[in-house]
Amino acid sequence: VSQYTTGGPGLAVWFTGLSGAGKTTLCHALADTLQATGLTVAILDGDEMRRTVCSDLGYGREDREENIRRIASIAQGMVASGTVVLVAAISPYRAMRAEVRHRIRNFVEVYVNAPLATCVARDPKGLYRRALAFEIDSFTGISSPYEPPLAPEIECRTGEESVQASTARLIADFDRLWKLRPEVSYAGS
Ligand code: ADX
């Protein structure tokens, strides 16, 4: 990876996809590489946000929208001050992601695309098993919708490619997109 000059706005790299698709894993892999180039990198993870600033929210549409809005608002401030913010959140609603894109402007959408059957088989947190046993309501992909991106800047097919392969492409794509980002930051609301 090339060295990046700092100064100017950062970039939000927004990972969307089903639970268990690999958003957190890829975020951390990209963060490790980018940190080594001198960029200031931060990760905002849905699970972590829901333990802290979003702990009052549930999984109905309105609460998920509020969750994404709060994450976006934190991300926006950090991007304006030059940080590369990697967000890992299911963010299942297309309209909401469009709103975030419009608001943050320096925004790249990464679709972490693994088939539902693969996520159910992996079930890293045991949540699909519980959702399929009706022990959890409104579970994304089971009893709550996931609207896949129609034109993401980057797509990682994590059902078929390795973490290493996805990460390598993410880094190459980041390099290209970083050079294309607007020079002027946008801190408005
Ligand atoms: S989002 O839909 O609002 O973007 P977010 O990424 O913050 O979701 O949180 C999803 C995480 O919450 C999942 O990875 C999982 O660990 C947990 N979770 C608990 N209940 C649900 C549910 N009903 N649907 C989806 N995720 C859930």
mmCIF file with all atom_site columns, C-alpha atoms in Angstrom, residues 20-162:
data_model
loop_
_atom_site.group_PDB
_atom_site.id
_atom_site.type_symbol
_atom_site.label_atom_id
_atom_site.label_alt_id
_atom_site.label_comp_id
_atom_site.label_asym_id
_atom_site.label_entity_id
_atom_site.label_seq_id
_atom_site.pdbx_PDB_ins_code
_atom_site.Cartn_x
_atom_site.Cartn_y
_atom_site.Cartn_z
_atom_site.occupancy
_atom_site.B_iso_or_equiv
_atom_site.pdbx_formal_charge
_atom_site.auth_seq_id
_atom_site.auth_comp_id
_atom_site.auth_asym_id
_atom_site.auth_atom_id
_atom_site.pdbx_PDB_model_num
ATOM 1   C CA . GLY A 1 20  ? -22.191 -13.128 10.352 1.00 0.00 ? 20  GLY A CA 1
ATOM 2   C CA . ALA A 1 21  ? -21.282 -12.030 6.808  1.00 0.00 ? 21  ALA A CA 1
ATOM 3   C CA . GLY A 1 22  ? -17.870 -10.774 7.968  1.00 0.00 ? 22  GLY A CA 1
ATOM 4   C CA . LYS A 1 23  ? -18.240 -7.000  8.390  1.00 0.00 ? 23  LYS A CA 1
ATOM 5   C CA . THR A 1 24  ? -16.281 -6.775  11.645 1.00 0.00 ? 24  THR A CA 1
ATOM 6   C CA . THR A 1 25  ? -13.533 -9.114  10.441 1.00 0.00 ? 25  THR A CA 1
ATOM 7   C CA . LEU A 1 26  ? -12.971 -7.149  7.223  1.00 0.00 ? 26  LEU A CA 1
ATOM 8   C CA . CYS A 1 27  ? -13.124 -3.806  9.039  1.00 0.00 ? 27  CYS A CA 1
ATOM 9   C CA . HIS A 1 28  ? -10.343 -4.876  11.371 1.00 0.00 ? 28  HIS A CA 1
ATOM 10  C CA . ALA A 1 29  ? -8.256  -6.303  8.544  1.00 0.00 ? 29  ALA A CA 1
ATOM 11  C CA . LEU A 1 30  ? -8.549  -3.062  6.557  1.00 0.00 ? 30  LEU A CA 1
ATOM 12  C CA . ALA A 1 31  ? -7.901  -0.955  9.668  1.00 0.00 ? 31  ALA A CA 1
ATOM 13  C CA . ASP A 1 32  ? -4.660  -2.820  10.426 1.00 0.00 ? 32  ASP A CA 1
ATOM 14  C CA . THR A 1 33  ? -3.332  -2.157  6.938  1.00 0.00 ? 33  THR A CA 1
ATOM 15  C CA . LEU A 1 34  ? -4.418  1.479   6.791  1.00 0.00 ? 34  LEU A CA 1
ATOM 16  C CA . GLN A 1 35  ? -3.009  2.278   10.229 1.00 0.00 ? 35  GLN A CA 1
ATOM 17  C CA . ALA A 1 36  ? 0.398   1.140   9.023  1.00 0.00 ? 36  ALA A CA 1
ATOM 18  C CA . THR A 1 37  ? 0.289   3.804   6.285  1.00 0.00 ? 37  THR A CA 1
ATOM 19  C CA . GLY A 1 38  ? -0.005  6.695   8.728  1.00 0.00 ? 38  GLY A CA 1
ATOM 20  C CA . LEU A 1 39  ? -3.697  7.400   8.285  1.00 0.00 ? 39  LEU A CA 1
ATOM 21  C CA . THR A 1 40  ? -5.833  8.003   11.343 1.00 0.00 ? 40  THR A CA 1
ATOM 22  C CA . VAL A 1 41  ? -8.335  5.151   11.405 1.00 0.00 ? 41  VAL A CA 1
ATOM 23  C CA . ALA A 1 42  ? -11.329 4.480   13.639 1.00 0.00 ? 42  ALA A CA 1
ATOM 24  C CA . ILE A 1 43  ? -13.822 1.632   13.728 1.00 0.00 ? 43  ILE A CA 1
ATOM 25  C CA . LEU A 1 44  ? -17.473 2.066   14.692 1.00 0.00 ? 44  LEU A CA 1
ATOM 26  C CA . ASP A 1 45  ? -19.001 -1.363  15.175 1.00 0.00 ? 45  ASP A CA 1
ATOM 27  C CA . GLY A 1 46  ? -22.774 -1.877  15.497 1.00 0.00 ? 46  GLY A CA 1
ATOM 28  C CA . ASP A 1 47  ? -22.410 -4.397  18.318 1.00 0.00 ? 47  ASP A CA 1
ATOM 29  C CA . GLU A 1 48  ? -20.177 -2.028  20.277 1.00 0.00 ? 48  GLU A CA 1
ATOM 30  C CA . MET A 1 49  ? -22.392 1.006   19.617 1.00 0.00 ? 49  MET A CA 1
ATOM 31  C CA . ARG A 1 50  ? -25.417 -0.953  20.796 1.00 0.00 ? 50  ARG A CA 1
ATOM 32  C CA . ARG A 1 51  ? -23.648 -1.663  24.087 1.00 0.00 ? 51  ARG A CA 1
ATOM 33  C CA . THR A 1 52  ? -22.967 2.044   24.601 1.00 0.00 ? 52  THR A CA 1
ATOM 34  C CA . VAL A 1 53  ? -24.506 5.091   22.885 1.00 0.00 ? 53  VAL A CA 1
ATOM 35  C CA . CYS A 1 54  ? -27.309 3.041   21.305 1.00 0.00 ? 54  CYS A CA 1
ATOM 36  C CA . SER A 1 55  ? -28.115 0.780   24.274 1.00 0.00 ? 55  SER A CA 1
ATOM 37  C CA . ASP A 1 56  ? -31.650 2.165   24.448 1.00 0.00 ? 56  ASP A CA 1
ATOM 38  C CA . LEU A 1 57  ? -32.486 0.946   20.922 1.00 0.00 ? 57  LEU A CA 1
ATOM 39  C CA . GLY A 1 58  ? -34.082 -2.265  19.649 1.00 0.00 ? 58  GLY A CA 1
ATOM 40  C CA . TYR A 1 59  ? -34.417 -3.853  16.214 1.00 0.00 ? 59  TYR A CA 1
ATOM 41  C CA . GLY A 1 60  ? -37.632 -2.448  14.763 1.00 0.00 ? 60  GLY A CA 1
ATOM 42  C CA . ARG A 1 61  ? -37.251 -0.252  11.705 1.00 0.00 ? 61  ARG A CA 1
ATOM 43  C CA . GLU A 1 62  ? -37.371 3.064   13.563 1.00 0.00 ? 62  GLU A CA 1
ATOM 44  C CA . ASP A 1 63  ? -34.816 1.991   16.150 1.00 0.00 ? 63  ASP A CA 1
ATOM 45  C CA . ARG A 1 64  ? -32.467 0.650   13.497 1.00 0.00 ? 64  ARG A CA 1
ATOM 46  C CA . GLU A 1 65  ? -32.794 3.965   11.658 1.00 0.00 ? 65  GLU A CA 1
ATOM 47  C CA . GLU A 1 66  ? -32.004 5.864   14.832 1.00 0.00 ? 66  GLU A CA 1
ATOM 48  C CA . ASN A 1 67  ? -29.033 3.554   15.449 1.00 0.00 ? 67  ASN A CA 1
ATOM 49  C CA . ILE A 1 68  ? -27.651 4.277   11.978 1.00 0.00 ? 68  ILE A CA 1
ATOM 50  C CA . ARG A 1 69  ? -28.330 7.991   12.345 1.00 0.00 ? 69  ARG A CA 1
ATOM 51  C CA . ARG A 1 70  ? -26.297 8.158   15.564 1.00 0.00 ? 70  ARG A CA 1
ATOM 52  C CA . ILE A 1 71  ? -23.434 6.153   14.099 1.00 0.00 ? 71  ILE A CA 1
ATOM 53  C CA . ALA A 1 72  ? -23.486 8.402   11.008 1.00 0.00 ? 72  ALA A CA 1
ATOM 54  C CA . SER A 1 73  ? -23.415 11.513  13.117 1.00 0.00 ? 73  SER A CA 1
ATOM 55  C CA . ILE A 1 74  ? -20.302 10.361  14.973 1.00 0.00 ? 74  ILE A CA 1
ATOM 56  C CA . ALA A 1 75  ? -18.716 9.218   11.709 1.00 0.00 ? 75  ALA A CA 1
ATOM 57  C CA . GLN A 1 76  ? -19.449 12.544  10.011 1.00 0.00 ? 76  GLN A CA 1
ATOM 58  C CA . GLY A 1 77  ? -17.580 14.590  12.597 1.00 0.00 ? 77  GLY A CA 1
ATOM 59  C CA . MET A 1 78  ? -14.596 12.277  12.475 1.00 0.00 ? 78  MET A CA 1
ATOM 60  C CA . VAL A 1 79  ? -14.485 12.252  8.666  1.00 0.00 ? 79  VAL A CA 1
ATOM 61  C CA . ALA A 1 80  ? -14.616 16.061  8.606  1.00 0.00 ? 80  ALA A CA 1
ATOM 62  C CA . SER A 1 81  ? -11.541 16.179  10.814 1.00 0.00 ? 81  SER A CA 1
ATOM 63  C CA . GLY A 1 82  ? -9.543  13.801  8.639  1.00 0.00 ? 82  GLY A CA 1
ATOM 64  C CA . THR A 1 83  ? -10.175 10.346  10.064 1.00 0.00 ? 83  THR A CA 1
ATOM 65  C CA . VAL A 1 84  ? -10.863 7.254   8.003  1.00 0.00 ? 84  VAL A CA 1
ATOM 66  C CA . VAL A 1 85  ? -13.920 5.804   9.728  1.00 0.00 ? 85  VAL A CA 1
ATOM 67  C CA . LEU A 1 86  ? -14.726 2.157   9.114  1.00 0.00 ? 86  LEU A CA 1
ATOM 68  C CA . VAL A 1 87  ? -18.325 1.365   10.063 1.00 0.00 ? 87  VAL A CA 1
ATOM 69  C CA . ALA A 1 88  ? -19.602 -2.181  10.537 1.00 0.00 ? 88  ALA A CA 1
ATOM 70  C CA . ALA A 1 89  ? -23.376 -2.206  10.946 1.00 0.00 ? 89  ALA A CA 1
ATOM 71  C CA . ILE A 1 90  ? -26.036 -4.339  9.260  1.00 0.00 ? 90  ILE A CA 1
ATOM 72  C CA . SER A 1 91  ? -27.779 -1.111  8.094  1.00 0.00 ? 91  SER A CA 1
ATOM 73  C CA . PRO A 1 92  ? -30.483 -3.133  6.349  1.00 0.00 ? 92  PRO A CA 1
ATOM 74  C CA . TYR A 1 93  ? -32.492 -0.295  4.787  1.00 0.00 ? 93  TYR A CA 1
ATOM 75  C CA . ARG A 1 94  ? -31.444 1.108   1.424  1.00 0.00 ? 94  ARG A CA 1
ATOM 76  C CA . ALA A 1 95  ? -33.109 4.481   2.031  1.00 0.00 ? 95  ALA A CA 1
ATOM 77  C CA . MET A 1 96  ? -31.233 4.901   5.295  1.00 0.00 ? 96  MET A CA 1
ATOM 78  C CA . ARG A 1 97  ? -27.901 4.126   3.658  1.00 0.00 ? 97  ARG A CA 1
ATOM 79  C CA . ALA A 1 98  ? -28.718 6.668   0.933  1.00 0.00 ? 98  ALA A CA 1
ATOM 80  C CA . GLU A 1 99  ? -29.410 9.264   3.620  1.00 0.00 ? 99  GLU A CA 1
ATOM 81  C CA . VAL A 1 100 ? -26.086 8.557   5.287  1.00 0.00 ? 100 VAL A CA 1
ATOM 82  C CA . ARG A 1 101 ? -24.252 8.742   1.963  1.00 0.00 ? 101 ARG A CA 1
ATOM 83  C CA . HIS A 1 102 ? -25.814 12.122  1.250  1.00 0.00 ? 102 HIS A CA 1
ATOM 84  C CA . ARG A 1 103 ? -25.018 13.409  4.702  1.00 0.00 ? 103 ARG A CA 1
ATOM 85  C CA . ILE A 1 104 ? -21.399 12.262  5.020  1.00 0.00 ? 104 ILE A CA 1
ATOM 86  C CA . ARG A 1 105 ? -20.551 12.791  1.332  1.00 0.00 ? 105 ARG A CA 1
ATOM 87  C CA . ASN A 1 106 ? -17.071 11.263  1.639  1.00 0.00 ? 106 ASN A CA 1
ATOM 88  C CA . PHE A 1 107 ? -18.686 7.866   1.744  1.00 0.00 ? 107 PHE A CA 1
ATOM 89  C CA . VAL A 1 108 ? -17.922 4.460   0.293  1.00 0.00 ? 108 VAL A CA 1
ATOM 90  C CA . GLU A 1 109 ? -20.345 1.565   0.601  1.00 0.00 ? 109 GLU A CA 1
ATOM 91  C CA . VAL A 1 110 ? -18.958 -1.959  0.980  1.00 0.00 ? 110 VAL A CA 1
ATOM 92  C CA . TYR A 1 111 ? -21.454 -4.767  0.517  1.00 0.00 ? 111 TYR A CA 1
ATOM 93  C CA . VAL A 1 112 ? -20.276 -7.737  2.566  1.00 0.00 ? 112 VAL A CA 1
ATOM 94  C CA . ASN A 1 113 ? -22.205 -10.314 0.636  1.00 0.00 ? 113 ASN A CA 1
ATOM 95  C CA . ALA A 1 114 ? -22.501 -13.829 2.016  1.00 0.00 ? 114 ALA A CA 1
ATOM 96  C CA . PRO A 1 115 ? -25.578 -15.955 1.293  1.00 0.00 ? 115 PRO A CA 1
ATOM 97  C CA . LEU A 1 116 ? -28.018 -16.190 4.180  1.00 0.00 ? 116 LEU A CA 1
ATOM 98  C CA . ALA A 1 117 ? -27.509 -19.977 4.292  1.00 0.00 ? 117 ALA A CA 1
ATOM 99  C CA . THR A 1 118 ? -23.774 -19.414 4.843  1.00 0.00 ? 118 THR A CA 1
ATOM 100 C CA . CYS A 1 119 ? -24.401 -16.938 7.674  1.00 0.00 ? 119 CYS A CA 1
ATOM 101 C CA . VAL A 1 120 ? -26.873 -19.350 9.277  1.00 0.00 ? 120 VAL A CA 1
ATOM 102 C CA . ALA A 1 121 ? -24.348 -22.188 9.008  1.00 0.00 ? 121 ALA A CA 1
ATOM 103 C CA . ARG A 1 122 ? -21.543 -20.051 10.503 1.00 0.00 ? 122 ARG A CA 1
ATOM 104 C CA . ASP A 1 123 ? -23.760 -18.560 13.200 1.00 0.00 ? 123 ASP A CA 1
ATOM 105 C CA . PRO A 1 124 ? -20.779 -17.135 15.160 1.00 0.00 ? 124 PRO A CA 1
ATOM 106 C CA . LYS A 1 125 ? -22.958 -15.733 17.953 1.00 0.00 ? 125 LYS A CA 1
ATOM 107 C CA . GLY A 1 126 ? -25.627 -18.447 17.988 1.00 0.00 ? 126 GLY A CA 1
ATOM 108 C CA . LEU A 1 127 ? -28.232 -15.829 17.111 1.00 0.00 ? 127 LEU A CA 1
ATOM 109 C CA . TYR A 1 128 ? -29.590 -17.476 13.934 1.00 0.00 ? 128 TYR A CA 1
ATOM 110 C CA . ARG A 1 129 ? -30.314 -20.618 15.904 1.00 0.00 ? 129 ARG A CA 1
ATOM 111 C CA . ARG A 1 130 ? -32.256 -18.568 18.429 1.00 0.00 ? 130 ARG A CA 1
ATOM 112 C CA . ALA A 1 131 ? -34.033 -16.544 15.729 1.00 0.00 ? 131 ALA A CA 1
ATOM 113 C CA . LEU A 1 132 ? -35.074 -19.733 13.919 1.00 0.00 ? 132 LEU A CA 1
ATOM 114 C CA . ALA A 1 133 ? -36.366 -21.106 17.229 1.00 0.00 ? 133 ALA A CA 1
ATOM 115 C CA . PHE A 1 134 ? -38.499 -17.929 17.584 1.00 0.00 ? 134 PHE A CA 1
ATOM 116 C CA . GLU A 1 135 ? -36.486 -16.879 20.627 1.00 0.00 ? 135 GLU A CA 1
ATOM 117 C CA . ILE A 1 136 ? -35.464 -13.568 18.991 1.00 0.00 ? 136 ILE A CA 1
ATOM 118 C CA . ASP A 1 137 ? -37.890 -11.367 17.005 1.00 0.00 ? 137 ASP A CA 1
ATOM 119 C CA . SER A 1 138 ? -37.163 -9.203  13.998 1.00 0.00 ? 138 SER A CA 1
ATOM 120 C CA . PHE A 1 139 ? -33.903 -10.890 13.190 1.00 0.00 ? 139 PHE A CA 1
ATOM 121 C CA . THR A 1 140 ? -32.309 -9.633  9.976  1.00 0.00 ? 140 THR A CA 1
ATOM 122 C CA . GLY A 1 141 ? -32.633 -12.156 7.152  1.00 0.00 ? 141 GLY A CA 1
ATOM 123 C CA . ILE A 1 142 ? -35.048 -14.348 9.129  1.00 0.00 ? 142 ILE A CA 1
ATOM 124 C CA . SER A 1 143 ? -37.890 -12.174 10.360 1.00 0.00 ? 143 SER A CA 1
ATOM 125 C CA . SER A 1 144 ? -36.728 -8.693  9.355  1.00 0.00 ? 144 SER A CA 1
ATOM 126 C CA . PRO A 1 145 ? -35.661 -7.508  5.880  1.00 0.00 ? 145 PRO A CA 1
ATOM 127 C CA . TYR A 1 146 ? -32.204 -6.909  4.456  1.00 0.00 ? 146 TYR A CA 1
ATOM 128 C CA . GLU A 1 147 ? -32.171 -4.741  1.336  1.00 0.00 ? 147 GLU A CA 1
ATOM 129 C CA . PRO A 1 148 ? -28.922 -5.403  -0.555 1.00 0.00 ? 148 PRO A CA 1
ATOM 130 C CA . PRO A 1 149 ? -27.104 -2.428  -2.077 1.00 0.00 ? 149 PRO A CA 1
ATOM 131 C CA . LEU A 1 150 ? -27.797 -1.922  -5.808 1.00 0.00 ? 150 LEU A CA 1
ATOM 132 C CA . ALA A 1 151 ? -24.567 -0.091  -6.609 1.00 0.00 ? 151 ALA A CA 1
ATOM 133 C CA . PRO A 1 152 ? -21.999 -0.466  -3.816 1.00 0.00 ? 152 PRO A CA 1
ATOM 134 C CA . GLU A 1 153 ? -18.520 0.898   -4.542 1.00 0.00 ? 153 GLU A CA 1
ATOM 135 C CA . ILE A 1 154 ? -17.085 -2.397  -3.299 1.00 0.00 ? 154 ILE A CA 1
ATOM 136 C CA . GLU A 1 155 ? -18.546 -5.878  -2.924 1.00 0.00 ? 155 GLU A CA 1
ATOM 137 C CA . CYS A 1 156 ? -16.872 -8.670  -0.958 1.00 0.00 ? 156 CYS A CA 1
ATOM 138 C CA . ARG A 1 157 ? -18.319 -12.107 -1.640 1.00 0.00 ? 157 ARG A CA 1
ATOM 139 C CA . THR A 1 158 ? -17.337 -13.553 1.686  1.00 0.00 ? 158 THR A CA 1
ATOM 140 C CA . GLY A 1 159 ? -19.212 -16.811 1.127  1.00 0.00 ? 159 GLY A CA 1
ATOM 141 C CA . GLU A 1 160 ? -16.769 -17.810 -1.586 1.00 0.00 ? 160 GLU A CA 1
ATOM 142 C CA . GLU A 1 161 ? -13.587 -15.780 -1.152 1.00 0.00 ? 161 GLU A CA 1
ATOM 143 C CA . SER A 1 162 ? -11.115 -15.871 1.742  1.00 0.00 ? 162 SER A CA 1
#
